[in-house]
Amino acid sequence: MSVRKLTKGQQAVLEVLVHSHRPLSAQDIYLELRGTEQEVGLATVYRSLEALHGGGRVQIIDVRDNQAHYLIGKASHSQHHLICLNCKRVVPLDHCPVGDLEKHLSQDHEFQIEYHVLDFYGTCGDCRQVVGV
Ligand SMILES: [Zn+2]
Ligand SMILES: [Zn+2]
């Protein structure tokens, strides 16, 4: 079995995502790379993101911004997030808060649940301080 090598574009995109703590749009990544030695076109960024997502290296996060945002890491059933609508910071939860609920629903409805999606949207502590809420 051969390990598929990443293209230059994919490496550059991955590099940006590895160093980012918040999800980035293709545009963000493009701007981040612009003017560096790793500069690539926007179309390449999109293609690279698609390939990286398909390869399970990058997950798509919906930050309610009409644009797909990407975060390093594999999307998994048990991964839930707190997402700040202001600064787009994403805090992964390390446990599933609805495991029991899933079990009950499965039993009550004789429904085999494969996975669920659950994210919480709001304002993070830092942003609340700035806004003074
Ligand atoms: Zn915030
Ligand atoms: Zn869960």
mmCIF file of N, CA and C and ligand atoms in Angstrom:
data_model
loop_
_atom_site.group_PDB
_atom_site.id
_atom_site.type_symbol
_atom_site.label_atom_id
_atom_site.label_comp_id
_atom_site.label_asym_id
_atom_site.label_seq_id
_atom_site.Cartn_x
_atom_site.Cartn_y
_atom_site.Cartn_z
ATOM 1 N N MET A 1 0.835 -1.198 0.000
ATOM 2 C CA MET A 1 0.000 0.000 0.000
ATOM 3 C C MET A 1 0.873 1.253 0.000
ATOM 4 N N SER A 2 0.554 2.170 -0.885
ATOM 5 C CA SER A 2 1.366 3.383 -0.948
ATOM 6 C C SER A 2 0.641 4.535 -0.260
ATOM 7 N N VAL A 3 1.418 5.322 0.413
ATOM 8 C CA VAL A 3 0.856 6.502 1.059
ATOM 9 C C VAL A 3 0.782 7.615 0.023
ATOM 10 N N ARG A 4 -0.400 8.133 -0.163
ATOM 11 C CA ARG A 4 -0.560 9.192 -1.152
ATOM 12 C C ARG A 4 0.068 10.476 -0.627
ATOM 13 N N LYS A 5 0.944 11.011 -1.442
ATOM 14 C CA LYS A 5 1.612 12.244 -1.022
ATOM 15 C C LYS A 5 0.708 13.444 -1.264
ATOM 16 N N LEU A 6 0.852 14.417 -0.407
ATOM 17 C CA LEU A 6 0.069 15.636 -0.574
ATOM 18 C C LEU A 6 0.687 16.499 -1.664
ATOM 19 N N THR A 7 -0.141 17.178 -2.398
ATOM 20 C CA THR A 7 0.369 18.144 -3.374
ATOM 21 C C THR A 7 0.925 19.346 -2.612
ATOM 22 N N LYS A 8 1.654 20.169 -3.333
ATOM 23 C CA LYS A 8 2.215 21.384 -2.730
ATOM 24 C C LYS A 8 1.119 22.254 -2.128
ATOM 25 N N GLY A 9 0.021 22.406 -2.906
ATOM 26 C CA GLY A 9 -1.094 23.221 -2.452
ATOM 27 C C GLY A 9 -1.705 22.672 -1.176
ATOM 28 N N GLN A 10 -1.893 21.356 -1.147
ATOM 29 C CA GLN A 10 -2.481 20.719 0.039
ATOM 30 C C GLN A 10 -1.580 20.897 1.256
ATOM 31 N N GLN A 11 -0.274 20.780 1.026
ATOM 32 C CA GLN A 11 0.668 20.971 2.137
ATOM 33 C C GLN A 11 0.575 22.382 2.695
ATOM 34 N N ALA A 12 0.511 23.352 1.783
ATOM 35 C CA ALA A 12 0.453 24.748 2.206
ATOM 36 C C ALA A 12 -0.828 25.017 2.996
ATOM 37 N N VAL A 13 -1.949 24.503 2.483
ATOM 38 C CA VAL A 13 -3.241 24.706 3.142
ATOM 39 C C VAL A 13 -3.251 24.027 4.509
ATOM 40 N N LEU A 14 -2.724 22.829 4.547
ATOM 41 C CA LEU A 14 -2.689 22.069 5.797
ATOM 42 C C LEU A 14 -1.843 22.802 6.841
ATOM 43 N N GLU A 15 -0.747 23.357 6.372
ATOM 44 C CA GLU A 15 0.168 24.091 7.241
ATOM 45 C C GLU A 15 -0.557 25.257 7.923
ATOM 46 N N VAL A 16 -1.339 25.985 7.140
ATOM 47 C CA VAL A 16 -2.077 27.124 7.698
ATOM 48 C C VAL A 16 -3.086 26.628 8.741
ATOM 49 N N LEU A 17 -3.782 25.561 8.409
ATOM 50 C CA LEU A 17 -4.827 25.056 9.314
ATOM 51 C C LEU A 17 -4.240 24.495 10.604
ATOM 52 N N VAL A 18 -3.074 23.865 10.488
ATOM 53 C CA VAL A 18 -2.434 23.287 11.674
ATOM 54 C C VAL A 18 -2.143 24.379 12.706
ATOM 55 N N HIS A 19 -1.814 25.563 12.210
ATOM 56 C CA HIS A 19 -1.426 26.638 13.112
ATOM 57 C C HIS A 19 -2.577 27.554 13.491
ATOM 58 N N SER A 20 -3.773 27.194 13.060
ATOM 59 C CA SER A 20 -4.916 28.040 13.377
ATOM 60 C C SER A 20 -5.784 27.395 14.458
ATOM 61 N N HIS A 21 -6.205 28.198 15.395
ATOM 62 C CA HIS A 21 -7.052 27.677 16.467
ATOM 63 C C HIS A 21 -8.525 27.915 16.179
ATOM 64 N N ARG A 22 -8.797 28.574 15.073
ATOM 65 C CA ARG A 22 -10.192 28.795 14.713
ATOM 66 C C ARG A 22 -10.405 28.375 13.270
ATOM 67 N N PRO A 23 -11.633 28.052 12.936
ATOM 68 C CA PRO A 23 -11.902 27.607 11.567
ATOM 69 C C PRO A 23 -11.684 28.730 10.568
ATOM 70 N N LEU A 24 -11.149 28.381 9.421
ATOM 71 C CA LEU A 24 -10.848 29.366 8.394
ATOM 72 C C LEU A 24 -11.609 29.050 7.116
ATOM 73 N N SER A 25 -12.000 30.087 6.416
ATOM 74 C CA SER A 25 -12.623 29.887 5.111
ATOM 75 C C SER A 25 -11.514 29.765 4.068
ATOM 76 N N ALA A 26 -11.876 29.326 2.871
ATOM 77 C CA ALA A 26 -10.896 29.218 1.788
ATOM 78 C C ALA A 26 -10.253 30.579 1.546
ATOM 79 N N GLN A 27 -11.072 31.606 1.605
ATOM 80 C CA GLN A 27 -10.582 32.975 1.403
ATOM 81 C C GLN A 27 -9.528 33.341 2.462
ATOM 82 N N ASP A 28 -9.822 33.006 3.729
ATOM 83 C CA ASP A 28 -8.879 33.268 4.821
ATOM 84 C C ASP A 28 -7.527 32.625 4.531
ATOM 85 N N ILE A 29 -7.597 31.362 4.094
ATOM 86 C CA ILE A 29 -6.373 30.601 3.855
ATOM 87 C C ILE A 29 -5.605 31.192 2.682
ATOM 88 N N TYR A 30 -6.351 31.566 1.666
ATOM 89 C CA TYR A 30 -5.740 32.189 0.487
ATOM 90 C C TYR A 30 -4.984 33.458 0.894
ATOM 91 N N LEU A 31 -5.629 34.292 1.708
ATOM 92 C CA LEU A 31 -5.008 35.547 2.129
ATOM 93 C C LEU A 31 -3.797 35.284 3.022
ATOM 94 N N GLU A 32 -3.899 34.238 3.845
ATOM 95 C CA GLU A 32 -2.818 33.878 4.742
ATOM 96 C C GLU A 32 -1.564 33.487 3.949
ATOM 97 N N LEU A 33 -1.766 32.816 2.837
ATOM 98 C CA LEU A 33 -0.640 32.310 2.036
ATOM 99 C C LEU A 33 -0.108 33.348 1.051
ATOM 100 N N ARG A 34 -0.942 34.342 0.761
ATOM 101 C CA ARG A 34 -0.558 35.323 -0.246
ATOM 102 C C ARG A 34 0.696 36.084 0.193
ATOM 103 N N GLY A 35 1.628 36.210 -0.729
ATOM 104 C CA GLY A 35 2.848 36.931 -0.425
ATOM 105 C C GLY A 35 3.903 36.082 0.260
ATOM 106 N N THR A 36 3.579 34.813 0.553
ATOM 107 C CA THR A 36 4.584 33.919 1.125
ATOM 108 C C THR A 36 5.129 33.030 0.012
ATOM 109 N N GLU A 37 6.138 32.244 0.352
ATOM 110 C CA GLU A 37 6.724 31.344 -0.651
ATOM 111 C C GLU A 37 5.734 30.263 -1.060
ATOM 112 N N GLN A 38 4.746 30.029 -0.214
ATOM 113 C CA GLN A 38 3.788 28.954 -0.475
ATOM 114 C C GLN A 38 2.518 29.439 -1.159
ATOM 115 N N GLU A 39 2.540 30.674 -1.626
ATOM 116 C CA GLU A 39 1.363 31.272 -2.241
ATOM 117 C C GLU A 39 0.748 30.378 -3.325
ATOM 118 N N VAL A 40 -0.568 30.190 -3.238
ATOM 119 C CA VAL A 40 -1.296 29.435 -4.255
ATOM 120 C C VAL A 40 -2.576 30.194 -4.591
ATOM 121 N N GLY A 41 -3.167 29.868 -5.728
ATOM 122 C CA GLY A 41 -4.392 30.531 -6.150
ATOM 123 C C GLY A 41 -5.582 30.072 -5.338
ATOM 124 N N LEU A 42 -6.637 30.883 -5.375
ATOM 125 C CA LEU A 42 -7.840 30.563 -4.608
ATOM 126 C C LEU A 42 -8.446 29.233 -5.063
ATOM 127 N N ALA A 43 -8.430 28.994 -6.378
ATOM 128 C CA ALA A 43 -8.987 27.743 -6.897
ATOM 129 C C ALA A 43 -8.223 26.542 -6.335
ATOM 130 N N THR A 44 -6.914 26.696 -6.197
ATOM 131 C CA THR A 44 -6.091 25.621 -5.630
ATOM 132 C C THR A 44 -6.426 25.399 -4.163
ATOM 133 N N VAL A 45 -6.689 26.514 -3.467
ATOM 134 C CA VAL A 45 -7.065 26.393 -2.056
ATOM 135 C C VAL A 45 -8.356 25.578 -1.939
ATOM 136 N N TYR A 46 -9.342 25.897 -2.775
ATOM 137 C CA TYR A 46 -10.611 25.162 -2.748
ATOM 138 C C TYR A 46 -10.395 23.684 -3.044
ATOM 139 N N ARG A 47 -9.630 23.420 -4.115
ATOM 140 C CA ARG A 47 -9.365 22.025 -4.490
ATOM 141 C C ARG A 47 -8.641 21.288 -3.374
ATOM 142 N N SER A 48 -7.679 21.954 -2.777
ATOM 143 C CA SER A 48 -6.887 21.325 -1.718
ATOM 144 C C SER A 48 -7.762 21.013 -0.511
ATOM 145 N N LEU A 49 -8.629 21.970 -0.157
ATOM 146 C CA LEU A 49 -9.518 21.768 0.990
ATOM 147 C C LEU A 49 -10.438 20.578 0.748
ATOM 148 N N GLU A 50 -10.924 20.482 -0.477
ATOM 149 C CA GLU A 50 -11.808 19.383 -0.823
ATOM 150 C C GLU A 50 -11.094 18.053 -0.656
ATOM 151 N N ALA A 51 -9.870 18.005 -1.158
ATOM 152 C CA ALA A 51 -9.082 16.772 -1.075
ATOM 153 C C ALA A 51 -8.748 16.435 0.388
ATOM 154 N N LEU A 52 -8.381 17.444 1.148
ATOM 155 C CA LEU A 52 -8.016 17.224 2.552
ATOM 156 C C LEU A 52 -9.233 16.784 3.357
ATOM 157 N N HIS A 53 -10.380 17.380 3.047
ATOM 158 C CA HIS A 53 -11.607 16.995 3.731
ATOM 159 C C HIS A 53 -11.982 15.562 3.371
ATOM 160 N N GLY A 54 -11.877 15.248 2.084
ATOM 161 C CA GLY A 54 -12.165 13.899 1.629
ATOM 162 C C GLY A 54 -11.232 12.880 2.275
ATOM 163 N N GLY A 55 -10.001 13.297 2.520
ATOM 164 C CA GLY A 55 -9.018 12.416 3.126
ATOM 165 C C GLY A 55 -9.131 12.363 4.642
ATOM 166 N N GLY A 56 -10.099 13.096 5.193
ATOM 167 C CA GLY A 56 -10.336 13.040 6.634
ATOM 168 C C GLY A 56 -9.334 13.820 7.474
ATOM 169 N N ARG A 57 -8.566 14.695 6.850
ATOM 170 C CA ARG A 57 -7.586 15.465 7.615
ATOM 171 C C ARG A 57 -8.178 16.768 8.126
ATOM 172 N N VAL A 58 -9.250 17.191 7.497
ATOM 173 C CA VAL A 58 -9.817 18.503 7.796
ATOM 174 C C VAL A 58 -11.328 18.350 7.952
ATOM 175 N N GLN A 59 -11.888 19.035 8.934
ATOM 176 C CA GLN A 59 -13.330 18.991 9.109
ATOM 177 C C GLN A 59 -13.944 20.339 8.742
ATOM 178 N N ILE A 60 -15.196 20.269 8.334
ATOM 179 C CA ILE A 60 -15.912 21.500 7.998
ATOM 180 C C ILE A 60 -16.742 21.913 9.201
ATOM 181 N N ILE A 61 -16.622 23.162 9.574
ATOM 182 C CA ILE A 61 -17.390 23.694 10.697
ATOM 183 C C ILE A 61 -18.351 24.748 10.166
ATOM 184 N N ASP A 62 -19.582 24.659 10.573
ATOM 185 C CA ASP A 62 -20.574 25.639 10.160
ATOM 186 C C ASP A 62 -20.600 26.765 11.185
ATOM 187 N N VAL A 63 -20.047 27.922 10.824
ATOM 188 C CA VAL A 63 -20.038 29.044 11.761
ATOM 189 C C VAL A 63 -21.113 30.073 11.414
ATOM 190 N N ARG A 64 -22.130 29.636 10.687
ATOM 191 C CA ARG A 64 -23.260 30.512 10.351
ATOM 192 C C ARG A 64 -22.787 31.766 9.639
ATOM 193 N N ASP A 65 -21.921 31.584 8.659
ATOM 194 C CA ASP A 65 -21.337 32.734 7.992
ATOM 195 C C ASP A 65 -21.493 32.623 6.484
ATOM 196 N N ASN A 66 -22.376 31.721 6.041
ATOM 197 C CA ASN A 66 -22.627 31.522 4.608
ATOM 198 C C ASN A 66 -21.429 30.979 3.846
ATOM 199 N N GLN A 67 -20.371 30.699 4.558
ATOM 200 C CA GLN A 67 -19.181 30.170 3.913
ATOM 201 C C GLN A 67 -18.705 28.970 4.712
ATOM 202 N N ALA A 68 -18.257 27.938 4.027
ATOM 203 C CA ALA A 68 -17.704 26.802 4.750
ATOM 204 C C ALA A 68 -16.401 27.227 5.411
ATOM 205 N N HIS A 69 -16.228 26.833 6.650
ATOM 206 C CA HIS A 69 -14.974 27.078 7.341
ATOM 207 C C HIS A 69 -14.347 25.735 7.665
ATOM 208 N N TYR A 70 -13.043 25.721 7.695
ATOM 209 C CA TYR A 70 -12.329 24.459 7.852
ATOM 210 C C TYR A 70 -11.452 24.479 9.087
ATOM 211 N N LEU A 71 -11.426 23.342 9.747
ATOM 212 C CA LEU A 71 -10.611 23.204 10.949
ATOM 213 C C LEU A 71 -9.867 21.881 10.845
ATOM 214 N N ILE A 72 -8.642 21.891 11.348
ATOM 215 C CA ILE A 72 -7.842 20.679 11.284
ATOM 216 C C ILE A 72 -8.507 19.587 12.133
ATOM 217 N N GLY A 73 -8.383 18.365 11.729
ATOM 218 C CA GLY A 73 -8.908 17.270 12.532
ATOM 219 C C GLY A 73 -10.065 16.565 11.867
ATOM 220 N N LYS A 74 -10.289 15.355 12.294
ATOM 221 C CA LYS A 74 -11.309 14.525 11.703
ATOM 222 C C LYS A 74 -12.640 14.793 12.388
ATOM 223 N N ALA A 75 -13.676 14.998 11.605
ATOM 224 C CA ALA A 75 -15.005 15.129 12.184
ATOM 225 C C ALA A 75 -15.422 13.759 12.716
ATOM 226 N N SER A 76 -15.923 13.725 13.913
ATOM 227 C CA SER A 76 -16.363 12.435 14.436
ATOM 228 C C SER A 76 -17.723 12.598 15.083
ATOM 229 N N HIS A 77 -18.401 11.482 15.261
ATOM 230 C CA HIS A 77 -19.747 11.511 15.813
ATOM 231 C C HIS A 77 -19.786 12.169 17.171
ATOM 232 N N SER A 78 -18.750 11.941 17.932
ATOM 233 C CA SER A 78 -18.811 12.373 19.323
ATOM 234 C C SER A 78 -18.228 13.767 19.518
ATOM 235 N N GLN A 79 -17.805 14.382 18.417
ATOM 236 C CA GLN A 79 -17.186 15.689 18.579
ATOM 237 C C GLN A 79 -18.231 16.793 18.535
ATOM 238 N N HIS A 80 -18.341 17.519 19.620
ATOM 239 C CA HIS A 80 -19.244 18.660 19.663
ATOM 240 C C HIS A 80 -18.442 19.914 19.951
ATOM 241 N N HIS A 81 -19.006 21.039 19.595
ATOM 242 C CA HIS A 81 -18.250 22.286 19.722
ATOM 243 C C HIS A 81 -19.077 23.404 20.345
ATOM 244 N N LEU A 82 -18.377 24.294 21.043
ATOM 245 C CA LEU A 82 -18.943 25.589 21.394
ATOM 246 C C LEU A 82 -18.361 26.559 20.365
ATOM 247 N N ILE A 83 -19.213 27.284 19.673
ATOM 248 C CA ILE A 83 -18.746 28.151 18.600
ATOM 249 C C ILE A 83 -19.136 29.593 18.890
ATOM 250 N N CYS A 84 -18.131 30.456 18.959
ATOM 251 C CA CYS A 84 -18.401 31.873 19.216
ATOM 252 C C CYS A 84 -18.779 32.551 17.913
ATOM 253 N N LEU A 85 -19.974 33.143 17.892
ATOM 254 C CA LEU A 85 -20.465 33.787 16.673
ATOM 255 C C LEU A 85 -19.718 35.077 16.389
ATOM 256 N N ASN A 86 -19.048 35.599 17.396
ATOM 257 C CA ASN A 86 -18.355 36.867 17.215
ATOM 258 C C ASN A 86 -16.957 36.675 16.626
ATOM 259 N N CYS A 87 -16.100 35.899 17.311
ATOM 260 C CA CYS A 87 -14.717 35.746 16.846
ATOM 261 C C CYS A 87 -14.483 34.415 16.158
ATOM 262 N N LYS A 88 -15.530 33.572 16.068
ATOM 263 C CA LYS A 88 -15.470 32.279 15.382
ATOM 264 C C LYS A 88 -14.569 31.264 16.096
ATOM 265 N N ARG A 89 -14.230 31.547 17.345
ATOM 266 C CA ARG A 89 -13.447 30.575 18.103
ATOM 267 C C ARG A 89 -14.269 29.299 18.285
ATOM 268 N N VAL A 90 -13.601 28.175 18.207
ATOM 269 C CA VAL A 90 -14.275 26.897 18.371
ATOM 270 C C VAL A 90 -13.658 26.148 19.543
ATOM 271 N N VAL A 91 -14.480 25.776 20.501
ATOM 272 C CA VAL A 91 -14.012 24.991 21.635
ATOM 273 C C VAL A 91 -14.570 23.581 21.511
ATOM 274 N N PRO A 92 -13.709 22.595 21.248
ATOM 275 C CA PRO A 92 -14.216 21.230 21.159
ATOM 276 C C PRO A 92 -14.571 20.689 22.544
ATOM 277 N N LEU A 93 -15.694 20.019 22.640
ATOM 278 C CA LEU A 93 -16.060 19.381 23.901
ATOM 279 C C LEU A 93 -15.460 17.986 23.897
ATOM 280 N N ASP A 94 -14.871 17.577 25.012
ATOM 281 C CA ASP A 94 -14.215 16.274 24.973
ATOM 282 C C ASP A 94 -15.140 15.139 25.399
ATOM 283 N N HIS A 95 -16.369 15.445 25.713
ATOM 284 C CA HIS A 95 -17.303 14.345 25.943
ATOM 285 C C HIS A 95 -18.643 14.681 25.299
ATOM 286 N N CYS A 96 -19.437 13.637 25.123
ATOM 287 C CA CYS A 96 -20.729 13.822 24.480
ATOM 288 C C CYS A 96 -21.798 14.053 25.546
ATOM 289 N N PRO A 97 -22.483 15.214 25.497
ATOM 290 C CA PRO A 97 -23.477 15.515 26.525
ATOM 291 C C PRO A 97 -24.819 14.810 26.320
ATOM 292 N N VAL A 98 -24.999 14.135 25.225
ATOM 293 C CA VAL A 98 -26.316 13.558 24.944
ATOM 294 C C VAL A 98 -26.273 12.049 24.708
ATOM 295 N N GLY A 99 -25.265 11.393 25.247
ATOM 296 C CA GLY A 99 -25.140 9.945 25.060
ATOM 297 C C GLY A 99 -26.361 9.184 25.559
ATOM 298 N N ASP A 100 -26.855 9.560 26.737
ATOM 299 C CA ASP A 100 -28.027 8.887 27.312
ATOM 300 C C ASP A 100 -29.271 9.146 26.469
ATOM 301 N N LEU A 101 -29.402 10.395 26.051
ATOM 302 C CA LEU A 101 -30.546 10.775 25.221
ATOM 303 C C LEU A 101 -30.583 9.930 23.952
ATOM 304 N N GLU A 102 -29.416 9.753 23.360
ATOM 305 C CA GLU A 102 -29.352 8.958 22.135
ATOM 306 C C GLU A 102 -29.811 7.531 22.393
ATOM 307 N N LYS A 103 -29.373 6.992 23.527
ATOM 308 C CA LYS A 103 -29.744 5.624 23.883
ATOM 309 C C LYS A 103 -31.267 5.500 24.050
ATOM 310 N N HIS A 104 -31.850 6.474 24.770
ATOM 311 C CA HIS A 104 -33.297 6.462 24.993
ATOM 312 C C HIS A 104 -34.062 6.573 23.682
ATOM 313 N N LEU A 105 -33.657 7.518 22.852
ATOM 314 C CA LEU A 105 -34.333 7.728 21.571
ATOM 315 C C LEU A 105 -34.275 6.466 20.729
ATOM 316 N N SER A 106 -33.107 5.856 20.752
ATOM 317 C CA SER A 106 -32.905 4.641 19.983
ATOM 318 C C SER A 106 -33.859 3.544 20.440
ATOM 319 N N GLN A 107 -33.983 3.396 21.764
ATOM 320 C CA GLN A 107 -34.856 2.358 22.324
ATOM 321 C C GLN A 107 -36.321 2.683 22.087
ATOM 322 N N ASP A 108 -36.708 3.921 22.422
ATOM 323 C CA ASP A 108 -38.121 4.310 22.336
ATOM 324 C C ASP A 108 -38.659 4.209 20.915
ATOM 325 N N HIS A 109 -37.831 4.511 19.949
ATOM 326 C CA HIS A 109 -38.302 4.566 18.563
ATOM 327 C C HIS A 109 -37.792 3.400 17.729
ATOM 328 N N GLU A 110 -37.113 2.468 18.392
ATOM 329 C CA GLU A 110 -36.509 1.338 17.673
ATOM 330 C C GLU A 110 -35.774 1.838 16.435
ATOM 331 N N PHE A 111 -35.014 2.853 16.667
ATOM 332 C CA PHE A 111 -34.304 3.526 15.588
ATOM 333 C C PHE A 111 -32.819 3.379 15.833
ATOM 334 N N GLN A 112 -32.134 2.806 14.874
ATOM 335 C CA GLN A 112 -30.695 2.666 15.055
ATOM 336 C C GLN A 112 -29.990 3.945 14.649
ATOM 337 N N ILE A 113 -29.494 4.668 15.643
ATOM 338 C CA ILE A 113 -28.850 5.948 15.379
ATOM 339 C C ILE A 113 -27.379 5.721 15.043
ATOM 340 N N GLU A 114 -26.964 6.230 13.907
ATOM 341 C CA GLU A 114 -25.562 6.079 13.496
ATOM 342 C C GLU A 114 -24.699 7.192 14.085
ATOM 343 N N TYR A 115 -25.227 8.394 14.044
ATOM 344 C CA TYR A 115 -24.487 9.511 14.625
ATOM 345 C C TYR A 115 -25.400 10.705 14.777
ATOM 346 N N HIS A 116 -24.949 11.691 15.496
ATOM 347 C CA HIS A 116 -25.709 12.928 15.624
ATOM 348 C C HIS A 116 -24.765 14.111 15.519
ATOM 349 N N VAL A 117 -25.335 15.266 15.287
ATOM 350 C CA VAL A 117 -24.553 16.485 15.145
ATOM 351 C C VAL A 117 -25.061 17.474 16.176
ATOM 352 N N LEU A 118 -24.169 18.037 16.943
ATOM 353 C CA LEU A 118 -24.599 18.964 17.992
ATOM 354 C C LEU A 118 -23.520 20.011 18.242
ATOM 355 N N ASP A 119 -23.832 21.242 17.941
ATOM 356 C CA ASP A 119 -22.924 22.338 18.227
ATOM 357 C C ASP A 119 -23.687 23.432 18.959
ATOM 358 N N PHE A 120 -22.977 24.168 19.776
ATOM 359 C CA PHE A 120 -23.594 25.245 20.558
ATOM 360 C C PHE A 120 -23.042 26.577 20.074
ATOM 361 N N TYR A 121 -23.934 27.509 19.774
ATOM 362 C CA TYR A 121 -23.524 28.805 19.241
ATOM 363 C C TYR A 121 -23.767 29.896 20.281
ATOM 364 N N GLY A 122 -22.827 30.819 20.385
ATOM 365 C CA GLY A 122 -23.015 31.895 21.352
ATOM 366 C C GLY A 122 -21.840 32.857 21.352
ATOM 367 N N THR A 123 -21.535 33.392 22.522
ATOM 368 C CA THR A 123 -20.465 34.375 22.659
ATOM 369 C C THR A 123 -19.461 33.872 23.691
ATOM 370 N N CYS A 124 -18.204 33.819 23.312
ATOM 371 C CA CYS A 124 -17.179 33.285 24.209
ATOM 372 C C CYS A 124 -16.841 34.284 25.314
ATOM 373 N N GLY A 125 -16.112 33.819 26.317
ATOM 374 C CA GLY A 125 -15.764 34.642 27.472
ATOM 375 C C GLY A 125 -15.028 35.915 27.091
ATOM 376 N N ASP A 126 -14.045 35.796 26.195
ATOM 377 C CA ASP A 126 -13.275 36.969 25.774
ATOM 378 C C ASP A 126 -14.167 38.012 25.123
ATOM 379 N N CYS A 127 -15.033 37.556 24.233
ATOM 380 C CA CYS A 127 -15.909 38.494 23.521
ATOM 381 C C CYS A 127 -16.925 39.115 24.475
ATOM 382 N N ARG A 128 -17.360 38.347 25.468
ATOM 383 C CA ARG A 128 -18.328 38.897 26.413
ATOM 384 C C ARG A 128 -17.693 40.021 27.216
ATOM 385 N N GLN A 129 -16.400 39.872 27.530
ATOM 386 C CA GLN A 129 -15.706 40.926 28.282
ATOM 387 C C GLN A 129 -15.625 42.212 27.477
ATOM 388 N N VAL A 130 -15.305 42.054 26.176
ATOM 389 C CA VAL A 130 -15.184 43.223 25.307
ATOM 390 C C VAL A 130 -16.522 43.943 25.179
ATOM 391 N N VAL A 131 -17.570 43.131 24.961
ATOM 392 C CA VAL A 131 -18.888 43.720 24.771
ATOM 393 C C VAL A 131 -19.461 44.210 26.096
ATOM 394 N N GLY A 132 -18.967 43.615 27.187
ATOM 395 C CA GLY A 132 -19.437 44.008 28.504
ATOM 396 C C GLY A 132 -20.795 43.434 28.851
ATOM 397 N N VAL A 133 -21.079 42.240 28.323
ATOM 398 C CA VAL A 133 -22.363 41.591 28.620
ATOM 399 C C VAL A 133 -22.319 41.001 30.030
HETATM 400 ZN ZN ZN B 1 -15.450 35.113 20.833
HETATM 401 ZN ZN ZN B 2 -22.633 13.348 20.962
#
